[in-house]
Amino acid sequence: MVFLGRPREPGLVQARDAGPWERWSLAALAAACVLLGLLPVPVLRALEPVAALLVGEGIGAPLEGGWLFLAPVSAQRASYSPLLFLAVIAAAIAGAWLLVRHAWRGCTRLADPWDCGFPAQTARMQDSAEGFGQPVKQIFEPFFRIEREVPDPFDEAPRYAARTSDRLWHWLYLPVAAAVARLSSLLAPLQHGRMHLYLVYSFATLLFLLLVIRA
């Protein structure tokens, strides 16, 4: 769907890449993730006052290794540096690239892309967004209400459908809405739009208020 995907719907053939502003917004989020991964200690120190206000205790031990080293347990037992880890990975990749360039003299081989063993892919073989999102839904399934319609392997016209909703919506909001609807249905006969009924309601209300005031 992202790299070698074929659209399943005809209307998606006209789809184009994201615009500059969309790319910049995603790039900013990616840069924030990279910065958080490379410099976790300054970020945790900035969040420590917030944690102290919420739970009454700071982060403590993870910040004992200085700004370069993060100590999950304590600085004496275990600590690591994301910047040094990145430097080692970058050096290993650069060394492997130089070794390959030196051994193979920069030869480049051209081949067809991997097609899962099928000589010609169609839109039917393409993974959809549901296929990419299914693992995430499986992980968070206890928090969601998921209704699936899975076809039989021998179904001539297979149809797969999945509906995801919030459990709190069914547990909390829908019962409240149903109770309000029942109460409204009970009060609905009082509203017939006839003037003499409203006058009777007003007269009964005045009598009740006079009785309360005299009591």
mmCIF file with all atom_site columns, C-alpha atoms in Angstrom:
data_model
loop_
_atom_site.group_PDB
_atom_site.id
_atom_site.type_symbol
_atom_site.label_atom_id
_atom_site.label_alt_id
_atom_site.label_comp_id
_atom_site.label_asym_id
_atom_site.label_entity_id
_atom_site.label_seq_id
_atom_site.pdbx_PDB_ins_code
_atom_site.Cartn_x
_atom_site.Cartn_y
_atom_site.Cartn_z
_atom_site.occupancy
_atom_site.B_iso_or_equiv
_atom_site.pdbx_formal_charge
_atom_site.auth_seq_id
_atom_site.auth_comp_id
_atom_site.auth_asym_id
_atom_site.auth_atom_id
_atom_site.pdbx_PDB_model_num
ATOM 1   C CA . MET A 1 1   ? 0.000   0.000   0.000   1.00 0.00 ? 1   MET A CA 1
ATOM 2   C CA . VAL A 1 2   ? 2.873   2.358   0.784   1.00 0.00 ? 2   VAL A CA 1
ATOM 3   C CA . PHE A 1 3   ? 5.760   1.222   -1.444  1.00 0.00 ? 3   PHE A CA 1
ATOM 4   C CA . LEU A 1 4   ? 4.613   -1.199  -4.169  1.00 0.00 ? 4   LEU A CA 1
ATOM 5   C CA . GLY A 1 5   ? 0.886   -1.034  -3.550  1.00 0.00 ? 5   GLY A CA 1
ATOM 6   C CA . ARG A 1 6   ? -1.870  -1.113  -6.115  1.00 0.00 ? 6   ARG A CA 1
ATOM 7   C CA . PRO A 1 7   ? -5.123  0.682   -5.274  1.00 0.00 ? 7   PRO A CA 1
ATOM 8   C CA . ARG A 1 8   ? -8.117  -1.597  -4.804  1.00 0.00 ? 8   ARG A CA 1
ATOM 9   C CA . GLU A 1 9   ? -10.645 1.110   -5.698  1.00 0.00 ? 9   GLU A CA 1
ATOM 10  C CA . PRO A 1 10  ? -10.714 2.810   -9.124  1.00 0.00 ? 10  PRO A CA 1
ATOM 11  C CA . GLY A 1 11  ? -11.102 6.230   -7.562  1.00 0.00 ? 11  GLY A CA 1
ATOM 12  C CA . LEU A 1 12  ? -7.740  5.913   -5.802  1.00 0.00 ? 12  LEU A CA 1
ATOM 13  C CA . VAL A 1 13  ? -5.843  5.756   -9.095  1.00 0.00 ? 13  VAL A CA 1
ATOM 14  C CA . GLN A 1 14  ? -5.803  9.555   -9.159  1.00 0.00 ? 14  GLN A CA 1
ATOM 15  C CA . ALA A 1 15  ? -4.212  9.745   -5.699  1.00 0.00 ? 15  ALA A CA 1
ATOM 16  C CA . ARG A 1 16  ? -1.057  11.823  -5.428  1.00 0.00 ? 16  ARG A CA 1
ATOM 17  C CA . ASP A 1 17  ? 1.691   12.272  -2.888  1.00 0.00 ? 17  ASP A CA 1
ATOM 18  C CA . ALA A 1 18  ? 1.219   14.516  0.122   1.00 0.00 ? 18  ALA A CA 1
ATOM 19  C CA . GLY A 1 19  ? 1.828   18.220  -0.239  1.00 0.00 ? 19  GLY A CA 1
ATOM 20  C CA . PRO A 1 20  ? 4.760   20.172  1.237   1.00 0.00 ? 20  PRO A CA 1
ATOM 21  C CA . TRP A 1 21  ? 2.906   21.224  4.404   1.00 0.00 ? 21  TRP A CA 1
ATOM 22  C CA . GLU A 1 22  ? 1.833   17.636  5.119   1.00 0.00 ? 22  GLU A CA 1
ATOM 23  C CA . ARG A 1 23  ? 5.379   16.432  4.616   1.00 0.00 ? 23  ARG A CA 1
ATOM 24  C CA . TRP A 1 24  ? 6.777   19.124  6.895   1.00 0.00 ? 24  TRP A CA 1
ATOM 25  C CA . SER A 1 25  ? 4.318   18.225  9.642   1.00 0.00 ? 25  SER A CA 1
ATOM 26  C CA . LEU A 1 26  ? 5.275   14.539  9.456   1.00 0.00 ? 26  LEU A CA 1
ATOM 27  C CA . ALA A 1 27  ? 8.959   15.463  9.307   1.00 0.00 ? 27  ALA A CA 1
ATOM 28  C CA . ALA A 1 28  ? 8.565   17.576  12.460  1.00 0.00 ? 28  ALA A CA 1
ATOM 29  C CA . LEU A 1 29  ? 6.947   14.670  14.308  1.00 0.00 ? 29  LEU A CA 1
ATOM 30  C CA . ALA A 1 30  ? 9.678   12.298  13.106  1.00 0.00 ? 30  ALA A CA 1
ATOM 31  C CA . ALA A 1 31  ? 12.378  14.747  14.184  1.00 0.00 ? 31  ALA A CA 1
ATOM 32  C CA . ALA A 1 32  ? 10.757  15.030  17.620  1.00 0.00 ? 32  ALA A CA 1
ATOM 33  C CA . CYS A 1 33  ? 10.771  11.234  17.954  1.00 0.00 ? 33  CYS A CA 1
ATOM 34  C CA . VAL A 1 34  ? 14.461  11.077  16.964  1.00 0.00 ? 34  VAL A CA 1
ATOM 35  C CA . LEU A 1 35  ? 15.341  13.879  19.380  1.00 0.00 ? 35  LEU A CA 1
ATOM 36  C CA . LEU A 1 36  ? 13.463  12.137  22.188  1.00 0.00 ? 36  LEU A CA 1
ATOM 37  C CA . GLY A 1 37  ? 15.319  8.903   21.448  1.00 0.00 ? 37  GLY A CA 1
ATOM 38  C CA . LEU A 1 38  ? 18.755  10.534  21.305  1.00 0.00 ? 38  LEU A CA 1
ATOM 39  C CA . LEU A 1 39  ? 18.380  12.899  24.261  1.00 0.00 ? 39  LEU A CA 1
ATOM 40  C CA . PRO A 1 40  ? 16.008  11.208  26.720  1.00 0.00 ? 40  PRO A CA 1
ATOM 41  C CA . VAL A 1 41  ? 17.698  12.548  29.869  1.00 0.00 ? 41  VAL A CA 1
ATOM 42  C CA . PRO A 1 42  ? 17.036  16.282  29.223  1.00 0.00 ? 42  PRO A CA 1
ATOM 43  C CA . VAL A 1 43  ? 13.437  15.450  28.286  1.00 0.00 ? 43  VAL A CA 1
ATOM 44  C CA . LEU A 1 44  ? 12.951  13.390  31.465  1.00 0.00 ? 44  LEU A CA 1
ATOM 45  C CA . ARG A 1 45  ? 14.452  16.186  33.546  1.00 0.00 ? 45  ARG A CA 1
ATOM 46  C CA . ALA A 1 46  ? 11.967  18.602  32.015  1.00 0.00 ? 46  ALA A CA 1
ATOM 47  C CA . LEU A 1 47  ? 9.134   16.202  32.850  1.00 0.00 ? 47  LEU A CA 1
ATOM 48  C CA . GLU A 1 48  ? 10.343  15.459  36.384  1.00 0.00 ? 48  GLU A CA 1
ATOM 49  C CA . PRO A 1 49  ? 8.510   18.432  37.995  1.00 0.00 ? 49  PRO A CA 1
ATOM 50  C CA . VAL A 1 50  ? 5.298   17.290  36.303  1.00 0.00 ? 50  VAL A CA 1
ATOM 51  C CA . ALA A 1 51  ? 5.739   13.754  37.644  1.00 0.00 ? 51  ALA A CA 1
ATOM 52  C CA . ALA A 1 52  ? 6.441   15.140  41.109  1.00 0.00 ? 52  ALA A CA 1
ATOM 53  C CA . LEU A 1 53  ? 3.213   17.153  41.029  1.00 0.00 ? 53  LEU A CA 1
ATOM 54  C CA . LEU A 1 54  ? 1.138   14.196  39.822  1.00 0.00 ? 54  LEU A CA 1
ATOM 55  C CA . VAL A 1 55  ? 2.497   11.323  41.933  1.00 0.00 ? 55  VAL A CA 1
ATOM 56  C CA . GLY A 1 56  ? 4.408   13.187  44.615  1.00 0.00 ? 56  GLY A CA 1
ATOM 57  C CA . GLU A 1 57  ? 7.790   11.722  43.640  1.00 0.00 ? 57  GLU A CA 1
ATOM 58  C CA . GLY A 1 58  ? 10.360  12.489  40.959  1.00 0.00 ? 58  GLY A CA 1
ATOM 59  C CA . ILE A 1 59  ? 11.930  10.134  38.441  1.00 0.00 ? 59  ILE A CA 1
ATOM 60  C CA . GLY A 1 60  ? 15.193  9.865   40.381  1.00 0.00 ? 60  GLY A CA 1
ATOM 61  C CA . ALA A 1 61  ? 17.451  6.945   39.407  1.00 0.00 ? 61  ALA A CA 1
ATOM 62  C CA . PRO A 1 62  ? 17.248  7.181   35.572  1.00 0.00 ? 62  PRO A CA 1
ATOM 63  C CA . LEU A 1 63  ? 18.770  10.679  35.734  1.00 0.00 ? 63  LEU A CA 1
ATOM 64  C CA . GLU A 1 64  ? 21.831  9.828   37.833  1.00 0.00 ? 64  GLU A CA 1
ATOM 65  C CA . GLY A 1 65  ? 24.084  9.133   34.838  1.00 0.00 ? 65  GLY A CA 1
ATOM 66  C CA . GLY A 1 66  ? 24.292  12.706  33.599  1.00 0.00 ? 66  GLY A CA 1
ATOM 67  C CA . TRP A 1 67  ? 22.873  14.124  30.370  1.00 0.00 ? 67  TRP A CA 1
ATOM 68  C CA . LEU A 1 68  ? 24.671  11.529  28.195  1.00 0.00 ? 68  LEU A CA 1
ATOM 69  C CA . PHE A 1 69  ? 23.802  8.277   29.990  1.00 0.00 ? 69  PHE A CA 1
ATOM 70  C CA . LEU A 1 70  ? 20.348  7.041   30.909  1.00 0.00 ? 70  LEU A CA 1
ATOM 71  C CA . ALA A 1 71  ? 20.191  4.690   33.907  1.00 0.00 ? 71  ALA A CA 1
ATOM 72  C CA . PRO A 1 72  ? 16.949  2.649   33.892  1.00 0.00 ? 72  PRO A CA 1
ATOM 73  C CA . VAL A 1 73  ? 17.762  1.102   37.301  1.00 0.00 ? 73  VAL A CA 1
ATOM 74  C CA . SER A 1 74  ? 20.789  2.927   38.660  1.00 0.00 ? 74  SER A CA 1
ATOM 75  C CA . ALA A 1 75  ? 24.037  4.303   37.282  1.00 0.00 ? 75  ALA A CA 1
ATOM 76  C CA . GLN A 1 76  ? 26.032  1.621   39.100  1.00 0.00 ? 76  GLN A CA 1
ATOM 77  C CA . ARG A 1 77  ? 24.020  -1.341  37.773  1.00 0.00 ? 77  ARG A CA 1
ATOM 78  C CA . ALA A 1 78  ? 22.940  -0.415  34.238  1.00 0.00 ? 78  ALA A CA 1
ATOM 79  C CA . SER A 1 79  ? 23.157  2.611   31.982  1.00 0.00 ? 79  SER A CA 1
ATOM 80  C CA . TYR A 1 80  ? 23.373  3.314   28.281  1.00 0.00 ? 80  TYR A CA 1
ATOM 81  C CA . SER A 1 81  ? 23.857  6.235   25.951  1.00 0.00 ? 81  SER A CA 1
ATOM 82  C CA . PRO A 1 82  ? 21.622  6.589   22.894  1.00 0.00 ? 82  PRO A CA 1
ATOM 83  C CA . LEU A 1 83  ? 24.170  8.866   21.219  1.00 0.00 ? 83  LEU A CA 1
ATOM 84  C CA . LEU A 1 84  ? 26.996  6.326   21.607  1.00 0.00 ? 84  LEU A CA 1
ATOM 85  C CA . PHE A 1 85  ? 24.656  3.544   20.478  1.00 0.00 ? 85  PHE A CA 1
ATOM 86  C CA . LEU A 1 86  ? 23.807  5.553   17.355  1.00 0.00 ? 86  LEU A CA 1
ATOM 87  C CA . ALA A 1 87  ? 27.484  6.258   16.692  1.00 0.00 ? 87  ALA A CA 1
ATOM 88  C CA . VAL A 1 88  ? 28.354  2.532   16.871  1.00 0.00 ? 88  VAL A CA 1
ATOM 89  C CA . ILE A 1 89  ? 25.494  1.625   14.499  1.00 0.00 ? 89  ILE A CA 1
ATOM 90  C CA . ALA A 1 90  ? 26.484  4.388   12.062  1.00 0.00 ? 90  ALA A CA 1
ATOM 91  C CA . ALA A 1 91  ? 30.129  3.227   12.134  1.00 0.00 ? 91  ALA A CA 1
ATOM 92  C CA . ALA A 1 92  ? 29.079  -0.391  11.499  1.00 0.00 ? 92  ALA A CA 1
ATOM 93  C CA . ILE A 1 93  ? 26.890  0.616   8.553   1.00 0.00 ? 93  ILE A CA 1
ATOM 94  C CA . ALA A 1 94  ? 29.598  2.841   7.085   1.00 0.00 ? 94  ALA A CA 1
ATOM 95  C CA . GLY A 1 95  ? 32.189  0.067   7.469   1.00 0.00 ? 95  GLY A CA 1
ATOM 96  C CA . ALA A 1 96  ? 29.919  -2.478  5.793   1.00 0.00 ? 96  ALA A CA 1
ATOM 97  C CA . TRP A 1 97  ? 29.198  -0.048  2.940   1.00 0.00 ? 97  TRP A CA 1
ATOM 98  C CA . LEU A 1 98  ? 32.895  0.647   2.396   1.00 0.00 ? 98  LEU A CA 1
ATOM 99  C CA . LEU A 1 99  ? 33.678  -3.077  2.503   1.00 0.00 ? 99  LEU A CA 1
ATOM 100 C CA . VAL A 1 100 ? 30.998  -3.869  -0.068  1.00 0.00 ? 100 VAL A CA 1
ATOM 101 C CA . ARG A 1 101 ? 32.115  -1.030  -2.319  1.00 0.00 ? 101 ARG A CA 1
ATOM 102 C CA . HIS A 1 102 ? 35.730  -2.175  -2.116  1.00 0.00 ? 102 HIS A CA 1
ATOM 103 C CA . ALA A 1 103 ? 35.009  -5.894  -2.631  1.00 0.00 ? 103 ALA A CA 1
ATOM 104 C CA . TRP A 1 104 ? 32.447  -5.598  -5.441  1.00 0.00 ? 104 TRP A CA 1
ATOM 105 C CA . ARG A 1 105 ? 33.964  -2.500  -7.096  1.00 0.00 ? 105 ARG A CA 1
ATOM 106 C CA . GLY A 1 106 ? 30.666  -0.688  -7.017  1.00 0.00 ? 106 GLY A CA 1
ATOM 107 C CA . CYS A 1 107 ? 28.812  -3.165  -9.247  1.00 0.00 ? 107 CYS A CA 1
ATOM 108 C CA . THR A 1 108 ? 25.053  -2.722  -9.270  1.00 0.00 ? 108 THR A CA 1
ATOM 109 C CA . ARG A 1 109 ? 22.648  -5.555  -10.077 1.00 0.00 ? 109 ARG A CA 1
ATOM 110 C CA . LEU A 1 110 ? 19.217  -4.876  -11.476 1.00 0.00 ? 110 LEU A CA 1
ATOM 111 C CA . ALA A 1 111 ? 16.382  -7.309  -10.730 1.00 0.00 ? 111 ALA A CA 1
ATOM 112 C CA . ASP A 1 112 ? 12.616  -7.352  -10.597 1.00 0.00 ? 112 ASP A CA 1
ATOM 113 C CA . PRO A 1 113 ? 11.096  -6.411  -7.267  1.00 0.00 ? 113 PRO A CA 1
ATOM 114 C CA . TRP A 1 114 ? 9.906   -9.121  -4.951  1.00 0.00 ? 114 TRP A CA 1
ATOM 115 C CA . ASP A 1 115 ? 6.379   -10.137 -5.899  1.00 0.00 ? 115 ASP A CA 1
ATOM 116 C CA . CYS A 1 116 ? 5.600   -12.843 -3.297  1.00 0.00 ? 116 CYS A CA 1
ATOM 117 C CA . GLY A 1 117 ? 6.073   -15.560 -5.893  1.00 0.00 ? 117 GLY A CA 1
ATOM 118 C CA . PHE A 1 118 ? 3.406   -14.252 -8.280  1.00 0.00 ? 118 PHE A CA 1
ATOM 119 C CA . PRO A 1 119 ? 4.541   -13.094 -11.733 1.00 0.00 ? 119 PRO A CA 1
ATOM 120 C CA . ALA A 1 120 ? 1.873   -10.404 -12.013 1.00 0.00 ? 120 ALA A CA 1
ATOM 121 C CA . GLN A 1 121 ? 0.308   -8.724  -9.013  1.00 0.00 ? 121 GLN A CA 1
ATOM 122 C CA . THR A 1 122 ? -3.230  -7.436  -9.069  1.00 0.00 ? 122 THR A CA 1
ATOM 123 C CA . ALA A 1 123 ? -5.127  -5.127  -6.785  1.00 0.00 ? 123 ALA A CA 1
ATOM 124 C CA . ARG A 1 124 ? -6.764  -8.145  -5.153  1.00 0.00 ? 124 ARG A CA 1
ATOM 125 C CA . MET A 1 125 ? -3.380  -9.297  -3.821  1.00 0.00 ? 125 MET A CA 1
ATOM 126 C CA . GLN A 1 126 ? -2.560  -5.942  -2.301  1.00 0.00 ? 126 GLN A CA 1
ATOM 127 C CA . ASP A 1 127 ? -2.707  -5.485  1.450   1.00 0.00 ? 127 ASP A CA 1
ATOM 128 C CA . SER A 1 128 ? -5.235  -2.913  2.520   1.00 0.00 ? 128 SER A CA 1
ATOM 129 C CA . ALA A 1 129 ? -5.151  -0.494  5.427   1.00 0.00 ? 129 ALA A CA 1
ATOM 130 C CA . GLU A 1 130 ? -7.056  -3.097  7.442   1.00 0.00 ? 130 GLU A CA 1
ATOM 131 C CA . GLY A 1 131 ? -4.135  -5.496  7.040   1.00 0.00 ? 131 GLY A CA 1
ATOM 132 C CA . PHE A 1 132 ? -1.691  -2.951  8.440   1.00 0.00 ? 132 PHE A CA 1
ATOM 133 C CA . GLY A 1 133 ? -3.987  -1.865  11.254  1.00 0.00 ? 133 GLY A CA 1
ATOM 134 C CA . GLN A 1 134 ? -5.090  -5.350  12.322  1.00 0.00 ? 134 GLN A CA 1
ATOM 135 C CA . PRO A 1 135 ? -2.047  -6.043  14.568  1.00 0.00 ? 135 PRO A CA 1
ATOM 136 C CA . VAL A 1 136 ? -2.635  -2.755  16.382  1.00 0.00 ? 136 VAL A CA 1
ATOM 137 C CA . LYS A 1 137 ? -6.295  -3.618  16.887  1.00 0.00 ? 137 LYS A CA 1
ATOM 138 C CA . GLN A 1 138 ? -5.320  -7.063  18.161  1.00 0.00 ? 138 GLN A CA 1
ATOM 139 C CA . ILE A 1 139 ? -3.051  -5.511  20.777  1.00 0.00 ? 139 ILE A CA 1
ATOM 140 C CA . PHE A 1 140 ? -5.660  -2.991  21.963  1.00 0.00 ? 140 PHE A CA 1
ATOM 141 C CA . GLU A 1 141 ? -8.651  -5.312  21.492  1.00 0.00 ? 141 GLU A CA 1
ATOM 142 C CA . PRO A 1 142 ? -9.536  -5.325  25.244  1.00 0.00 ? 142 PRO A CA 1
ATOM 143 C CA . PHE A 1 143 ? -10.108 -1.565  25.031  1.00 0.00 ? 143 PHE A CA 1
ATOM 144 C CA . PHE A 1 144 ? -12.320 -1.613  21.926  1.00 0.00 ? 144 PHE A CA 1
ATOM 145 C CA . ARG A 1 145 ? -15.537 -3.271  20.826  1.00 0.00 ? 145 ARG A CA 1
ATOM 146 C CA . ILE A 1 146 ? -14.678 -5.138  17.600  1.00 0.00 ? 146 ILE A CA 1
ATOM 147 C CA . GLU A 1 147 ? -17.318 -6.894  15.507  1.00 0.00 ? 147 GLU A CA 1
ATOM 148 C CA . ARG A 1 148 ? -15.956 -9.055  12.683  1.00 0.00 ? 148 ARG A CA 1
ATOM 149 C CA . GLU A 1 149 ? -17.621 -10.712 9.727   1.00 0.00 ? 149 GLU A CA 1
ATOM 150 C CA . VAL A 1 150 ? -15.224 -13.369 8.403   1.00 0.00 ? 150 VAL A CA 1
ATOM 151 C CA . PRO A 1 151 ? -16.157 -15.349 5.249   1.00 0.00 ? 151 PRO A CA 1
ATOM 152 C CA . ASP A 1 152 ? -15.935 -19.106 4.911   1.00 0.00 ? 152 ASP A CA 1
ATOM 153 C CA . PRO A 1 153 ? -12.921 -20.466 2.945   1.00 0.00 ? 153 PRO A CA 1
ATOM 154 C CA . PHE A 1 154 ? -15.326 -22.018 0.436   1.00 0.00 ? 154 PHE A CA 1
ATOM 155 C CA . ASP A 1 155 ? -17.504 -18.929 0.058   1.00 0.00 ? 155 ASP A CA 1
ATOM 156 C CA . GLU A 1 156 ? -17.936 -18.048 -3.610  1.00 0.00 ? 156 GLU A CA 1
ATOM 157 C CA . ALA A 1 157 ? -18.412 -14.368 -2.823  1.00 0.00 ? 157 ALA A CA 1
ATOM 158 C CA . PRO A 1 158 ? -16.230 -13.751 0.240   1.00 0.00 ? 158 PRO A CA 1
ATOM 159 C CA . ARG A 1 159 ? -16.848 -10.622 2.226   1.00 0.00 ? 159 ARG A CA 1
ATOM 160 C CA . TYR A 1 160 ? -14.827 -9.425  5.169   1.00 0.00 ? 160 TYR A CA 1
ATOM 161 C CA . ALA A 1 161 ? -16.036 -6.637  7.411   1.00 0.00 ? 161 ALA A CA 1
ATOM 162 C CA . ALA A 1 162 ? -14.871 -5.288  10.753  1.00 0.00 ? 162 ALA A CA 1
ATOM 163 C CA . ARG A 1 163 ? -16.483 -2.576  12.859  1.00 0.00 ? 163 ARG A CA 1
ATOM 164 C CA . THR A 1 164 ? -14.566 -0.986  15.720  1.00 0.00 ? 164 THR A CA 1
ATOM 165 C CA . SER A 1 165 ? -16.154 1.201   18.374  1.00 0.00 ? 165 SER A CA 1
ATOM 166 C CA . ASP A 1 166 ? -15.474 2.373   21.894  1.00 0.00 ? 166 ASP A CA 1
ATOM 167 C CA . ARG A 1 167 ? -16.588 0.102   24.732  1.00 0.00 ? 167 ARG A CA 1
ATOM 168 C CA . LEU A 1 168 ? -17.368 3.121   26.935  1.00 0.00 ? 168 LEU A CA 1
ATOM 169 C CA . TRP A 1 169 ? -19.795 4.334   24.284  1.00 0.00 ? 169 TRP A CA 1
ATOM 170 C CA . HIS A 1 170 ? -21.856 1.161   24.725  1.00 0.00 ? 170 HIS A CA 1
ATOM 171 C CA . TRP A 1 171 ? -21.354 0.894   28.485  1.00 0.00 ? 171 TRP A CA 1
ATOM 172 C CA . LEU A 1 172 ? -21.874 4.532   29.494  1.00 0.00 ? 172 LEU A CA 1
ATOM 173 C CA . TYR A 1 173 ? -23.228 6.857   26.832  1.00 0.00 ? 173 TYR A CA 1
ATOM 174 C CA . LEU A 1 174 ? -25.775 4.619   25.094  1.00 0.00 ? 174 LEU A CA 1
ATOM 175 C CA . PRO A 1 175 ? -27.521 3.597   28.380  1.00 0.00 ? 175 PRO A CA 1
ATOM 176 C CA . VAL A 1 176 ? -27.759 7.271   29.370  1.00 0.00 ? 176 VAL A CA 1
ATOM 177 C CA . ALA A 1 177 ? -29.145 8.167   25.943  1.00 0.00 ? 177 ALA A CA 1
ATOM 178 C CA . ALA A 1 178 ? -31.674 5.307   26.168  1.00 0.00 ? 178 ALA A CA 1
ATOM 179 C CA . ALA A 1 179 ? -32.797 6.452   29.635  1.00 0.00 ? 179 ALA A CA 1
ATOM 180 C CA . VAL A 1 180 ? -33.250 10.020  28.392  1.00 0.00 ? 180 VAL A CA 1
ATOM 181 C CA . ALA A 1 181 ? -35.220 8.738   25.395  1.00 0.00 ? 181 ALA A CA 1
ATOM 182 C CA . ARG A 1 182 ? -37.520 6.663   27.647  1.00 0.00 ? 182 ARG A CA 1
ATOM 183 C CA . LEU A 1 183 ? -38.072 9.621   29.969  1.00 0.00 ? 183 LEU A CA 1
ATOM 184 C CA . SER A 1 184 ? -38.827 11.846  27.001  1.00 0.00 ? 184 SER A CA 1
ATOM 185 C CA . SER A 1 185 ? -41.336 9.318   25.654  1.00 0.00 ? 185 SER A CA 1
ATOM 186 C CA . LEU A 1 186 ? -43.118 9.360   29.030  1.00 0.00 ? 186 LEU A CA 1
ATOM 187 C CA . LEU A 1 187 ? -43.310 13.157  29.041  1.00 0.00 ? 187 LEU A CA 1
ATOM 188 C CA . ALA A 1 188 ? -44.267 13.420  25.377  1.00 0.00 ? 188 ALA A CA 1
ATOM 189 C CA . PRO A 1 189 ? -48.055 12.934  25.984  1.00 0.00 ? 189 PRO A CA 1
ATOM 190 C CA . LEU A 1 190 ? -48.011 16.113  28.091  1.00 0.00 ? 190 LEU A CA 1
ATOM 191 C CA . GLN A 1 191 ? -47.071 18.127  25.002  1.00 0.00 ? 191 GLN A CA 1
ATOM 192 C CA . HIS A 1 192 ? -50.046 17.999  22.626  1.00 0.00 ? 192 HIS A CA 1
ATOM 193 C CA . GLY A 1 193 ? -49.834 21.616  21.544  1.00 0.00 ? 193 GLY A CA 1
ATOM 194 C CA . ARG A 1 194 ? -53.298 22.501  22.942  1.00 0.00 ? 194 ARG A CA 1
ATOM 195 C CA . MET A 1 195 ? -53.669 25.822  24.673  1.00 0.00 ? 195 MET A CA 1
ATOM 196 C CA . HIS A 1 196 ? -56.253 24.724  27.266  1.00 0.00 ? 196 HIS A CA 1
ATOM 197 C CA . LEU A 1 197 ? -53.898 21.967  28.520  1.00 0.00 ? 197 LEU A CA 1
ATOM 198 C CA . TYR A 1 198 ? -51.096 24.486  29.024  1.00 0.00 ? 198 TYR A CA 1
ATOM 199 C CA . LEU A 1 199 ? -53.486 26.752  30.928  1.00 0.00 ? 199 LEU A CA 1
ATOM 200 C CA . VAL A 1 200 ? -54.435 23.828  33.163  1.00 0.00 ? 200 VAL A CA 1
ATOM 201 C CA . TYR A 1 201 ? -50.718 23.134  33.795  1.00 0.00 ? 201 TYR A CA 1
ATOM 202 C CA . SER A 1 202 ? -50.130 26.786  34.690  1.00 0.00 ? 202 SER A CA 1
ATOM 203 C CA . PHE A 1 203 ? -53.174 26.891  36.978  1.00 0.00 ? 203 PHE A CA 1
ATOM 204 C CA . ALA A 1 204 ? -52.123 23.676  38.768  1.00 0.00 ? 204 ALA A CA 1
ATOM 205 C CA . THR A 1 205 ? -48.586 25.047  39.205  1.00 0.00 ? 205 THR A CA 1
ATOM 206 C CA . LEU A 1 206 ? -49.910 28.270  40.747  1.00 0.00 ? 206 LEU A CA 1
ATOM 207 C CA . LEU A 1 207 ? -52.124 26.312  43.165  1.00 0.00 ? 207 LEU A CA 1
ATOM 208 C CA . PHE A 1 208 ? -49.203 24.158  44.197  1.00 0.00 ? 208 PHE A CA 1
ATOM 209 C CA . LEU A 1 209 ? -47.000 27.212  44.790  1.00 0.00 ? 209 LEU A CA 1
ATOM 210 C CA . LEU A 1 210 ? -49.733 28.905  46.863  1.00 0.00 ? 210 LEU A CA 1
ATOM 211 C CA . LEU A 1 211 ? -50.097 25.782  49.018  1.00 0.00 ? 211 LEU A CA 1
ATOM 212 C CA . VAL A 1 212 ? -46.333 25.653  49.555  1.00 0.00 ? 212 VAL A CA 1
ATOM 213 C CA . ILE A 1 213 ? -46.128 29.334  50.472  1.00 0.00 ? 213 ILE A CA 1
ATOM 214 C CA . ARG A 1 214 ? -49.088 29.104  52.912  1.00 0.00 ? 214 ARG A CA 1
ATOM 215 C CA . ALA A 1 215 ? -47.571 26.015  54.541  1.00 0.00 ? 215 ALA A CA 1
#
